[in-house]
Short mmCIF file of N, CA and C and ligand atoms in Angstrom, two decimals:
data_model
loop_
_atom_site.label_atom_id
_atom_site.label_comp_id
_atom_site.label_asym_id
_atom_site.label_seq_id
_atom_site.Cartn_x
_atom_site.Cartn_y
_atom_site.Cartn_z
N UNK A 1 104.63 163.07 59.93
CA UNK A 1 105.21 161.45 60.14
C UNK A 1 104.46 160.82 59.84
N UNK A 2 104.90 159.49 59.32
CA UNK A 2 104.41 158.06 59.07
C UNK A 2 104.12 157.32 60.21
N UNK A 3 103.26 156.39 60.10
CA UNK A 3 103.39 155.36 61.18
C UNK A 3 104.43 154.71 61.43
N UNK A 4 104.91 154.34 60.33
CA UNK A 4 106.54 153.55 60.44
C UNK A 4 107.48 154.34 60.86
N UNK A 5 107.79 155.57 60.14
CA UNK A 5 108.73 156.32 61.11
C UNK A 5 108.28 156.67 62.51
N UNK A 6 107.24 156.88 62.87
CA UNK A 6 106.32 156.54 64.28
C UNK A 6 107.06 155.50 64.82
N UNK A 7 106.95 154.67 64.35
CA UNK A 7 107.63 153.24 65.17
C UNK A 7 109.03 153.11 65.81
N UNK A 8 109.54 153.63 64.04
CA UNK A 8 111.07 153.67 63.99
C UNK A 8 111.47 154.20 65.40
N UNK A 9 111.26 155.74 65.37
CA UNK A 9 111.64 156.92 66.35
C UNK A 9 110.79 156.02 68.18
N UNK A 10 109.96 155.26 67.96
CA UNK A 10 109.72 154.39 69.13
C UNK A 10 110.68 153.53 69.79
N UNK A 11 111.18 153.01 68.82
CA UNK A 11 112.47 151.88 68.88
C UNK A 11 113.79 152.42 69.08
N UNK A 12 113.83 153.46 68.59
CA UNK A 12 115.51 153.97 67.99
C UNK A 12 116.13 154.40 69.76
N UNK A 13 117.09 153.84 69.82
CA UNK A 13 117.81 153.83 71.15
C UNK A 13 117.88 155.46 72.03
N UNK A 14 117.98 155.35 73.00
CA UNK A 14 118.04 156.60 74.09
C UNK A 14 119.13 156.74 74.51
N UNK A 15 119.87 158.22 74.51
CA UNK A 15 121.06 157.69 75.17
C UNK A 15 120.73 159.22 76.36
N UNK A 16 121.37 158.78 77.37
CA UNK A 16 121.28 159.32 78.92
C UNK A 16 122.17 159.00 79.52
N UNK A 17 122.50 159.62 80.85
CA UNK A 17 123.58 159.37 81.56
C UNK A 17 123.64 157.97 82.09
N UNK A 18 124.73 157.44 82.19
CA UNK A 18 124.55 155.98 83.06
C UNK A 18 124.48 156.17 84.73
N UNK A 19 123.64 154.84 85.26
CA UNK A 19 123.43 154.82 86.44
C UNK A 19 124.81 154.02 87.13
N UNK A 20 124.52 153.51 87.98
CA UNK A 20 125.48 152.47 88.85
C UNK A 20 124.34 150.52 88.50
N UNK A 21 123.45 151.17 88.25
CA UNK A 21 122.53 149.86 87.78
C UNK A 21 122.97 149.28 86.42
N UNK A 22 123.52 150.12 86.09
CA UNK A 22 123.83 149.98 84.67
C UNK A 22 124.88 148.73 84.18
N UNK A 23 125.63 148.63 85.31
CA UNK A 23 126.79 147.70 85.33
C UNK A 23 126.97 146.05 84.66
N UNK A 24 125.11 145.62 84.90
CA UNK A 24 125.09 144.50 84.21
C UNK A 24 124.86 144.49 82.67
N UNK A 25 124.45 145.58 82.44
CA UNK A 25 124.30 145.46 80.47
C UNK A 25 125.30 146.01 79.95
N UNK A 26 126.12 147.01 80.92
CA UNK A 26 127.44 147.40 79.81
C UNK A 26 128.42 146.35 79.86
N UNK A 27 128.79 145.18 81.15
CA UNK A 27 129.85 144.76 81.08
C UNK A 27 130.00 143.59 79.63
N UNK A 28 128.73 142.99 79.22
CA UNK A 28 128.91 142.36 78.09
C UNK A 28 129.43 143.22 76.43
N UNK A 29 128.73 144.50 76.54
CA UNK A 29 129.55 145.82 75.90
C UNK A 29 131.55 146.24 75.95
N UNK A 30 131.47 145.51 77.17
CA UNK A 30 133.03 146.02 77.15
C UNK A 30 133.77 144.23 76.61
N UNK A 31 133.18 143.36 76.65
CA UNK A 31 133.70 142.15 75.91
C UNK A 31 133.64 142.47 74.47
N UNK A 32 132.59 143.44 74.20
CA UNK A 32 132.32 143.61 72.25
C UNK A 32 133.99 144.41 72.21
N UNK A 33 134.15 145.31 72.87
CA UNK A 33 135.07 146.23 72.73
C UNK A 33 136.63 145.22 73.13
N UNK A 34 136.56 144.40 73.29
CA UNK A 34 137.67 143.55 73.39
C UNK A 34 138.15 143.56 74.73
N UNK A 35 137.32 144.01 75.72
CA UNK A 35 137.91 144.17 77.49
C UNK A 35 137.22 143.17 78.19
N UNK A 36 137.07 142.04 78.18
CA UNK A 36 135.79 141.14 78.81
C UNK A 36 135.73 141.74 79.79
N UNK A 37 134.73 141.94 81.01
CA UNK A 37 134.69 142.19 82.16
C UNK A 37 133.17 141.52 83.07
N UNK A 38 133.56 141.67 84.27
CA UNK A 38 132.12 140.85 84.81
C UNK A 38 131.44 142.08 84.88
N UNK A 39 130.26 142.31 85.61
CA UNK A 39 129.47 143.11 85.76
C UNK A 39 129.66 143.57 87.36
N UNK A 40 130.41 142.79 88.18
CA UNK A 40 130.96 143.22 89.34
C UNK A 40 132.21 144.27 89.35
N UNK A 41 132.74 143.87 87.93
CA UNK A 41 134.03 144.74 87.79
C UNK A 41 133.86 146.32 87.12
N UNK A 42 132.69 145.74 86.36
CA UNK A 42 132.15 147.41 85.79
C UNK A 42 131.27 148.15 86.52
N UNK A 43 130.67 147.23 87.89
CA UNK A 43 130.65 148.09 88.83
C UNK A 43 131.24 149.18 89.74
N UNK A 44 132.35 148.38 89.92
CA UNK A 44 133.58 149.30 90.56
C UNK A 44 133.90 149.82 90.14
N UNK A 45 134.25 150.00 88.59
CA UNK A 45 134.63 151.17 87.82
C UNK A 45 133.61 151.80 88.03
N UNK A 46 133.04 151.90 87.74
CA UNK A 46 131.64 152.64 87.45
C UNK A 46 130.96 153.55 88.98
N UNK A 47 131.64 152.90 89.73
CA UNK A 47 131.19 153.70 90.81
C UNK A 47 132.11 154.77 91.16
N UNK A 48 133.63 154.98 90.49
CA UNK A 48 134.86 155.37 90.83
C UNK A 48 134.32 156.88 89.53
N UNK A 49 133.73 156.57 88.94
CA UNK A 49 133.88 156.96 87.40
C UNK A 49 132.55 158.39 87.84
N UNK A 50 131.17 157.33 88.28
CA UNK A 50 130.35 158.38 88.17
C UNK A 50 130.57 159.46 89.62
N UNK A 51 131.29 159.05 90.37
CA UNK A 51 131.35 159.58 92.02
C UNK A 51 132.05 161.03 91.62
N UNK A 52 132.96 161.20 90.10
CA UNK A 52 133.67 162.19 90.14
C UNK A 52 133.23 163.15 89.07
N UNK A 53 132.87 163.90 89.20
CA UNK A 53 131.81 165.10 88.88
C UNK A 53 132.54 165.63 87.10
N UNK A 54 133.86 165.01 87.12
CA UNK A 54 134.84 165.62 85.90
C UNK A 54 134.70 164.35 85.10
N UNK A 55 134.07 163.65 85.61
CA UNK A 55 134.01 162.43 83.63
C UNK A 55 132.76 161.90 83.78
N UNK A 56 131.96 161.67 82.42
CA UNK A 56 130.84 161.06 82.06
C UNK A 56 130.73 159.99 81.80
N UNK A 57 129.70 159.29 81.53
CA UNK A 57 129.56 158.33 80.53
C UNK A 57 127.82 158.34 80.27
N UNK A 58 127.49 157.91 78.86
CA UNK A 58 126.80 157.77 78.53
C UNK A 58 126.39 156.71 78.16
N UNK A 59 124.65 156.19 78.10
CA UNK A 59 124.44 154.62 77.37
C UNK A 59 123.43 154.83 76.65
N UNK A 60 123.34 153.88 75.50
CA UNK A 60 122.42 154.09 74.50
C UNK A 60 121.29 152.49 74.88
N UNK A 61 120.27 153.38 75.19
CA UNK A 61 119.07 152.34 75.85
C UNK A 61 118.16 151.99 74.79
N UNK A 62 117.37 150.58 74.21
CA UNK A 62 116.57 150.73 73.50
C UNK A 62 115.22 150.28 74.39
N UNK A 63 114.09 150.51 74.14
CA UNK A 63 112.32 150.56 74.96
C UNK A 63 112.74 148.73 75.48
N UNK A 64 112.10 148.50 76.46
CA UNK A 64 112.70 147.41 77.37
C UNK A 64 114.04 147.23 78.06
N UNK A 65 114.55 148.94 78.09
CA UNK A 65 115.66 148.40 79.12
C UNK A 65 116.86 147.91 78.68
N UNK A 66 117.38 147.67 77.56
CA UNK A 66 118.46 146.68 76.95
C UNK A 66 119.43 148.16 76.15
N UNK A 67 120.47 147.74 77.09
CA UNK A 67 121.45 148.68 76.43
C UNK A 67 122.33 148.08 75.18
N UNK A 68 122.79 149.11 74.54
CA UNK A 68 123.26 148.83 73.27
C UNK A 68 124.71 149.47 72.79
N UNK A 69 125.09 150.37 73.91
CA UNK A 69 125.92 151.23 73.57
C UNK A 69 126.31 151.83 74.76
N UNK A 70 127.81 152.45 74.36
CA UNK A 70 128.18 153.72 75.68
C UNK A 70 129.40 154.21 75.18
N UNK A 71 129.43 155.39 76.23
CA UNK A 71 130.56 156.63 75.53
C UNK A 71 130.83 156.74 76.87
N UNK A 72 132.66 157.54 77.10
CA UNK A 72 133.09 157.31 78.27
C UNK A 72 133.85 158.60 78.38
N UNK A 73 133.81 159.71 78.66
CA UNK A 73 134.34 160.49 78.14
C UNK A 73 135.37 161.59 79.76
N UNK A 74 136.37 162.10 79.98
CA UNK A 74 137.01 162.23 81.18
C UNK A 74 137.98 163.68 80.60
N UNK A 75 138.68 164.22 81.48
CA UNK A 75 139.28 165.30 81.04
C UNK A 75 140.64 165.04 81.21
N UNK A 76 141.65 165.07 79.61
CA UNK A 76 142.76 164.98 79.61
C UNK A 76 143.79 166.11 80.74
N UNK A 77 144.22 166.26 81.68
CA UNK A 77 145.16 167.15 82.25
C UNK A 77 146.88 167.23 82.33
N UNK A 78 147.25 167.93 81.66
CA UNK A 78 149.02 167.84 81.59
C UNK A 78 149.14 169.31 82.20
N UNK A 79 150.50 169.20 82.55
CA UNK A 79 151.40 170.56 82.64
C UNK A 79 151.71 170.68 81.04
N UNK A 80 151.94 170.35 80.60
CA UNK A 80 152.50 170.71 79.02
C UNK A 80 151.56 171.13 77.74
N UNK A 81 150.41 171.06 78.25
CA UNK A 81 149.11 170.90 77.19
C UNK A 81 148.12 172.00 77.57
N UNK A 82 146.90 172.47 77.45
CA UNK A 82 145.94 172.88 77.79
C UNK A 82 144.82 171.94 77.89
N UNK A 83 144.14 171.51 78.78
CA UNK A 83 143.41 170.56 79.23
C UNK A 83 142.37 170.34 77.73
N UNK A 84 142.35 169.13 77.19
CA UNK A 84 141.28 168.77 76.60
C UNK A 84 140.47 167.38 77.07
N UNK A 85 139.42 167.43 76.34
CA UNK A 85 138.56 166.27 76.94
C UNK A 85 139.26 165.15 76.21
N UNK A 86 139.13 163.68 77.07
CA UNK A 86 139.20 162.79 76.21
C UNK A 86 138.24 161.13 76.05
N UNK A 87 138.44 160.49 75.25
CA UNK A 87 137.90 159.54 75.28
C UNK A 87 137.74 158.13 75.66
N UNK A 88 137.10 157.92 76.73
CA UNK A 88 137.97 156.87 77.71
C UNK A 88 137.43 155.59 76.81
N UNK A 89 136.50 155.65 76.44
CA UNK A 89 135.67 153.88 75.46
C UNK A 89 134.49 154.06 74.75
N UNK A 90 134.02 153.69 73.79
CA UNK A 90 132.98 153.97 72.95
C UNK A 90 132.91 152.21 72.27
N UNK A 91 131.29 151.97 72.56
CA UNK A 91 130.91 150.64 71.42
C UNK A 91 129.50 150.90 71.43
N UNK A 92 129.17 150.02 70.14
CA UNK A 92 128.18 150.07 69.93
C UNK A 92 127.72 148.76 69.98
N UNK A 93 126.70 147.95 70.05
CA UNK A 93 126.68 146.28 70.22
C UNK A 93 126.56 146.19 68.67
N UNK A 94 127.03 144.54 68.53
CA UNK A 94 127.25 144.30 67.04
C UNK A 94 126.28 144.36 66.07
N UNK A 95 125.12 143.99 67.01
CA UNK A 95 124.27 143.85 65.95
C UNK A 95 123.40 145.45 65.43
N UNK A 96 123.95 146.65 66.08
CA UNK A 96 123.04 147.45 66.36
C UNK A 96 124.17 148.76 65.26
N UNK A 97 125.21 148.13 65.25
CA UNK A 97 126.32 149.17 64.17
C UNK A 97 125.70 149.54 63.05
N UNK A 98 126.35 150.63 62.88
CA UNK A 98 126.33 151.42 61.38
C UNK A 98 125.34 151.63 61.01
N UNK A 99 124.63 152.02 62.14
CA UNK A 99 122.93 152.97 62.10
C UNK A 99 122.65 154.33 62.85
N UNK A 100 124.00 154.70 62.65
CA UNK A 100 124.46 155.99 63.12
C UNK A 100 124.32 156.03 64.81
N UNK A 101 124.32 154.83 65.59
CA UNK A 101 123.97 155.07 66.79
C UNK A 101 125.64 155.79 67.37
N UNK A 102 127.07 155.12 66.70
CA UNK A 102 127.98 155.55 67.20
C UNK A 102 128.48 157.04 67.02
N UNK A 103 127.80 157.95 66.16
CA UNK A 103 127.70 159.09 65.59
C UNK A 103 127.07 159.86 66.71
N UNK A 104 125.54 158.94 66.79
CA UNK A 104 124.89 159.99 68.03
C UNK A 104 125.59 159.99 69.56
N UNK A 105 126.46 159.04 69.86
CA UNK A 105 127.19 158.92 71.20
C UNK A 105 128.41 159.77 71.16
N UNK A 106 128.99 159.60 69.91
CA UNK A 106 129.94 160.77 69.48
C UNK A 106 129.54 162.72 70.02
N UNK A 107 128.09 162.59 69.23
CA UNK A 107 128.15 163.99 69.17
C UNK A 107 127.48 164.47 71.08
N UNK A 108 126.37 163.54 71.33
CA UNK A 108 127.14 163.60 73.16
C UNK A 108 128.00 163.90 73.45
N UNK A 109 129.42 163.09 73.37
CA UNK A 109 130.39 163.28 74.02
C UNK A 109 131.08 164.63 73.76
N UNK A 110 130.97 164.96 72.50
CA UNK A 110 131.15 166.46 72.12
C UNK A 110 130.59 167.48 72.59
N UNK A 111 129.29 167.53 72.60
CA UNK A 111 128.49 168.55 73.47
C UNK A 111 128.84 168.68 74.76
N UNK A 112 128.93 167.23 75.68
CA UNK A 112 129.57 167.79 76.92
C UNK A 112 130.71 168.39 76.97
N UNK A 113 131.90 167.99 76.12
CA UNK A 113 133.30 168.39 76.24
C UNK A 113 133.03 170.00 75.75
N UNK A 114 132.29 170.81 75.18
CA UNK A 114 132.33 171.71 74.46
C UNK A 114 131.48 172.57 75.82
N UNK A 115 130.37 172.30 76.30
CA UNK A 115 130.14 172.73 77.31
C UNK A 115 130.35 172.63 78.57
N UNK A 116 132.03 172.52 78.49
CA UNK A 116 132.38 172.65 79.83
C UNK A 116 133.77 173.17 79.59
N UNK A 117 133.57 173.93 78.03
CA UNK A 117 134.80 174.50 77.72
C UNK A 117 135.93 173.83 77.29
N UNK A 118 135.93 172.56 77.00
CA UNK A 118 137.25 171.97 76.05
C UNK A 118 137.22 172.37 74.63
N UNK A 119 138.73 172.47 74.27
CA UNK A 119 138.65 172.85 72.92
C UNK A 119 138.93 172.06 72.08
N UNK A 120 139.11 170.91 72.33
CA UNK A 120 139.53 169.36 71.49
C UNK A 120 139.11 168.41 72.25
N UNK A 121 138.74 167.11 71.94
CA UNK A 121 138.73 166.37 71.97
C UNK A 121 139.68 164.79 71.28
N UNK A 122 139.74 164.40 71.87
CA UNK A 122 140.86 163.40 71.76
C UNK A 122 140.85 162.02 72.00
N UNK A 123 141.21 160.77 71.31
CA UNK A 123 141.08 159.67 71.67
C UNK A 123 142.23 159.08 71.02
N UNK A 124 142.50 157.51 71.46
CA UNK A 124 143.45 156.93 71.73
C UNK A 124 142.68 155.60 70.74
N UNK A 125 143.06 155.05 69.67
CA UNK A 125 142.64 153.85 69.05
C UNK A 125 143.24 153.03 68.62
N UNK A 126 143.59 151.82 68.81
CA UNK A 126 144.45 150.46 68.76
C UNK A 126 144.65 150.35 67.36
N UNK A 127 145.72 150.36 66.59
CA UNK A 127 146.19 150.84 65.15
C UNK A 127 145.53 149.42 64.24
N UNK A 128 144.96 148.54 65.28
CA UNK A 128 144.28 147.52 63.91
C UNK A 128 142.51 147.94 64.22
N UNK A 129 142.04 149.00 64.51
CA UNK A 129 140.87 149.05 64.75
C UNK A 129 140.74 149.96 63.13
N UNK A 130 141.11 148.99 61.90
CA UNK A 130 140.65 150.20 60.70
C UNK A 130 139.22 150.85 60.49
N UNK A 131 138.40 149.89 60.66
CA UNK A 131 136.81 150.58 60.44
C UNK A 131 136.59 151.60 61.60
N UNK A 132 136.87 152.11 62.66
CA UNK A 132 136.92 152.68 63.50
C UNK A 132 137.57 153.88 63.12
N UNK A 133 138.68 153.58 62.77
CA UNK A 133 139.59 154.82 62.51
C UNK A 133 138.65 155.45 60.59
N UNK A 134 138.04 154.75 60.19
CA UNK A 134 137.54 155.69 59.28
C UNK A 134 136.13 156.68 59.33
N UNK A 135 135.72 155.40 60.51
CA UNK A 135 134.22 156.54 61.04
C UNK A 135 134.75 157.64 62.27
N UNK A 136 136.12 157.79 62.40
CA UNK A 136 136.41 159.30 63.78
C UNK A 136 136.70 160.05 62.32
N UNK A 137 137.58 159.39 61.21
CA UNK A 137 137.95 160.63 59.91
C UNK A 137 136.36 160.90 59.61
N UNK A 138 135.61 160.53 59.39
CA UNK A 138 134.18 161.38 59.04
C UNK A 138 133.68 162.39 59.78
N UNK A 139 133.95 161.65 61.03
CA UNK A 139 133.32 162.65 61.94
C UNK A 139 134.29 163.86 62.06
N UNK A 140 135.36 164.12 61.58
CA UNK A 140 136.25 165.21 61.37
C UNK A 140 137.53 164.82 62.34
N UNK A 141 137.91 163.72 62.75
CA UNK A 141 138.86 163.53 63.66
C UNK A 141 140.22 163.35 62.66
N UNK A 142 141.52 164.01 63.21
CA UNK A 142 142.45 163.47 62.23
C UNK A 142 143.73 163.33 63.47
N UNK A 143 144.50 162.39 62.83
CA UNK A 143 145.44 161.85 63.34
C UNK A 143 146.78 161.92 63.34
N UNK A 144 147.15 163.29 63.95
CA UNK A 144 148.40 163.52 63.72
C UNK A 144 149.74 163.08 64.06
N UNK A 145 149.50 162.25 65.06
CA UNK A 145 150.73 161.41 65.29
C UNK A 145 150.71 160.02 65.76
N UNK A 146 151.34 159.00 65.56
CA UNK A 146 151.10 157.64 66.25
C UNK A 146 151.79 157.39 67.51
N UNK A 147 151.57 156.40 68.13
CA UNK A 147 152.30 156.48 69.64
C UNK A 147 152.41 154.83 69.65
N UNK A 148 153.27 154.39 71.11
CA UNK A 148 153.60 153.60 71.29
C UNK A 148 152.86 153.39 73.08
N UNK A 149 152.14 152.04 73.10
CA UNK A 149 151.58 152.24 74.90
C UNK A 149 152.75 151.68 75.27
N UNK A 150 153.21 151.92 76.66
CA UNK A 150 154.12 151.33 77.77
C UNK A 150 153.48 151.29 79.18
N UNK A 151 153.88 149.78 79.51
CA UNK A 151 152.89 149.12 80.64
C UNK A 151 153.92 148.66 81.30
N UNK A 152 153.87 148.61 82.76
CA UNK A 152 154.31 147.60 83.52
C UNK A 152 153.40 147.05 84.73
N UNK A 153 153.68 146.09 85.05
CA UNK A 153 152.71 145.40 86.32
C UNK A 153 153.56 145.54 87.53
N UNK A 154 152.68 146.55 88.39
CA UNK A 154 153.83 146.89 89.65
C UNK A 154 153.32 145.52 90.72
N UNK A 155 154.36 145.33 91.38
CA UNK A 155 154.13 144.66 92.89
C UNK A 155 153.03 145.42 93.74
N UNK A 156 152.36 144.78 94.53
CA UNK A 156 151.49 145.61 95.82
C UNK A 156 152.41 146.11 96.69
N UNK A 157 152.78 147.30 97.20
CA UNK A 157 153.69 147.63 98.27
C UNK A 157 153.35 147.09 99.43
N UNK A 158 152.81 146.66 99.60
CA UNK A 158 152.32 145.75 101.29
C UNK A 158 151.89 144.22 100.66
C1 LIG B 201 133.00 151.92 65.83
C2 LIG B 201 131.63 152.15 66.36
C3 LIG B 201 131.05 152.66 67.68
C4 LIG B 201 130.93 152.83 65.48
O1 LIG B 201 129.47 152.98 65.99
P1 LIG B 201 128.64 152.68 64.68
O2 LIG B 201 126.68 152.78 65.68
O3 LIG B 201 128.42 151.34 64.11
O4 LIG B 201 128.33 153.78 64.19
P2 LIG B 201 127.83 154.57 63.26
O5 LIG B 201 126.49 153.89 62.54
O6 LIG B 201 127.79 156.06 63.23
O7 LIG B 201 129.12 154.61 61.43
C5 LIG B 201 129.08 153.44 60.83
C6 LIG B 201 130.55 153.03 60.79
O8 LIG B 201 131.57 152.86 61.75
C7 LIG B 201 132.67 152.47 61.22
N1 LIG B 201 132.37 150.78 62.00
C8 LIG B 201 131.00 149.93 61.50
N2 LIG B 201 131.23 148.93 61.99
C9 LIG B 201 131.95 148.38 62.59
C10 LIG B 201 132.70 147.53 63.24
N3 LIG B 201 132.06 146.29 63.36
N4 LIG B 201 133.72 147.90 63.94
C11 LIG B 201 134.57 149.01 63.81
N5 LIG B 201 133.68 150.19 63.10
C12 LIG B 201 133.02 149.67 62.46
C13 LIG B 201 132.33 152.02 59.97
O9 LIG B 201 133.20 153.21 59.43
C14 LIG B 201 131.03 152.59 59.48
O10 LIG B 201 130.80 152.87 58.64
P3 LIG B 201 129.94 152.12 57.46
O11 LIG B 201 128.84 151.62 58.26
O12 LIG B 201 129.83 152.62 56.22
O13 LIG B 201 130.77 150.94 57.25
C15 LIG B 201 131.37 150.63 66.51
O14 LIG B 201 130.89 150.12 64.87
C16 LIG B 201 132.14 149.98 67.55
O15 LIG B 201 131.41 149.12 68.97
N6 LIG B 201 132.78 148.88 66.65
C17 LIG B 201 133.57 148.38 67.62
C18 LIG B 201 134.22 148.82 68.81
C19 LIG B 201 135.55 149.94 68.48
O16 LIG B 201 135.78 149.46 67.62
N7 LIG B 201 134.99 151.17 69.18
C20 LIG B 201 136.50 151.78 69.37
C21 LIG B 201 137.25 151.92 69.93
S1 LIG B 201 138.24 153.18 69.63
#
């Protein structure tokens, strides 16, 4: 191993499970995904997710503790289909893209799902994210159908 390769390995992001303390670092990445969020909002969401043993969030951290990516997976359980693992979100910091980190986060999510017995990993991606679609196809993901999303704001019950 060369000295340069050694130095590169030391700078390479490390992938590890997320902790509540990561909320501050994850918030700007939510913005880069298109969902501007405050650290407080992310903390409240992380509290629920990390308290649920059926879900997982992994972060990519570079030495110096800066977070440059995250991935969230959870079970999609329905009456009509066998459970599968589903991607809740994936983002790599703008300056760190196209270096394989997104692929590594996907590998981690697939490993998590396989180890828990899931037979498939599913994800939903906005029709506008053409580059992300090429990324998923390269990783072996096919898109068997398209869907429309419906949503309605609900008035609080009290
Ligand atoms: C999609 C994404 C997670 C891939 O991460 P990455 O670390 O760049 O992935 P890799 O280096 O393993 O693979 C690179 C490929 O990802 C895709 N990609 C690269 N930059 C991208 C960008 N700005 N936006 C979307 N996709 C991109 C391309 O297919 C790219 O291939 P190329 O480098 O040959 O053009 C990352 O680009 C990203 O965070 N994009 C914005 C948020 C997003 O679209 N998330 C997915 C939501 S479904």
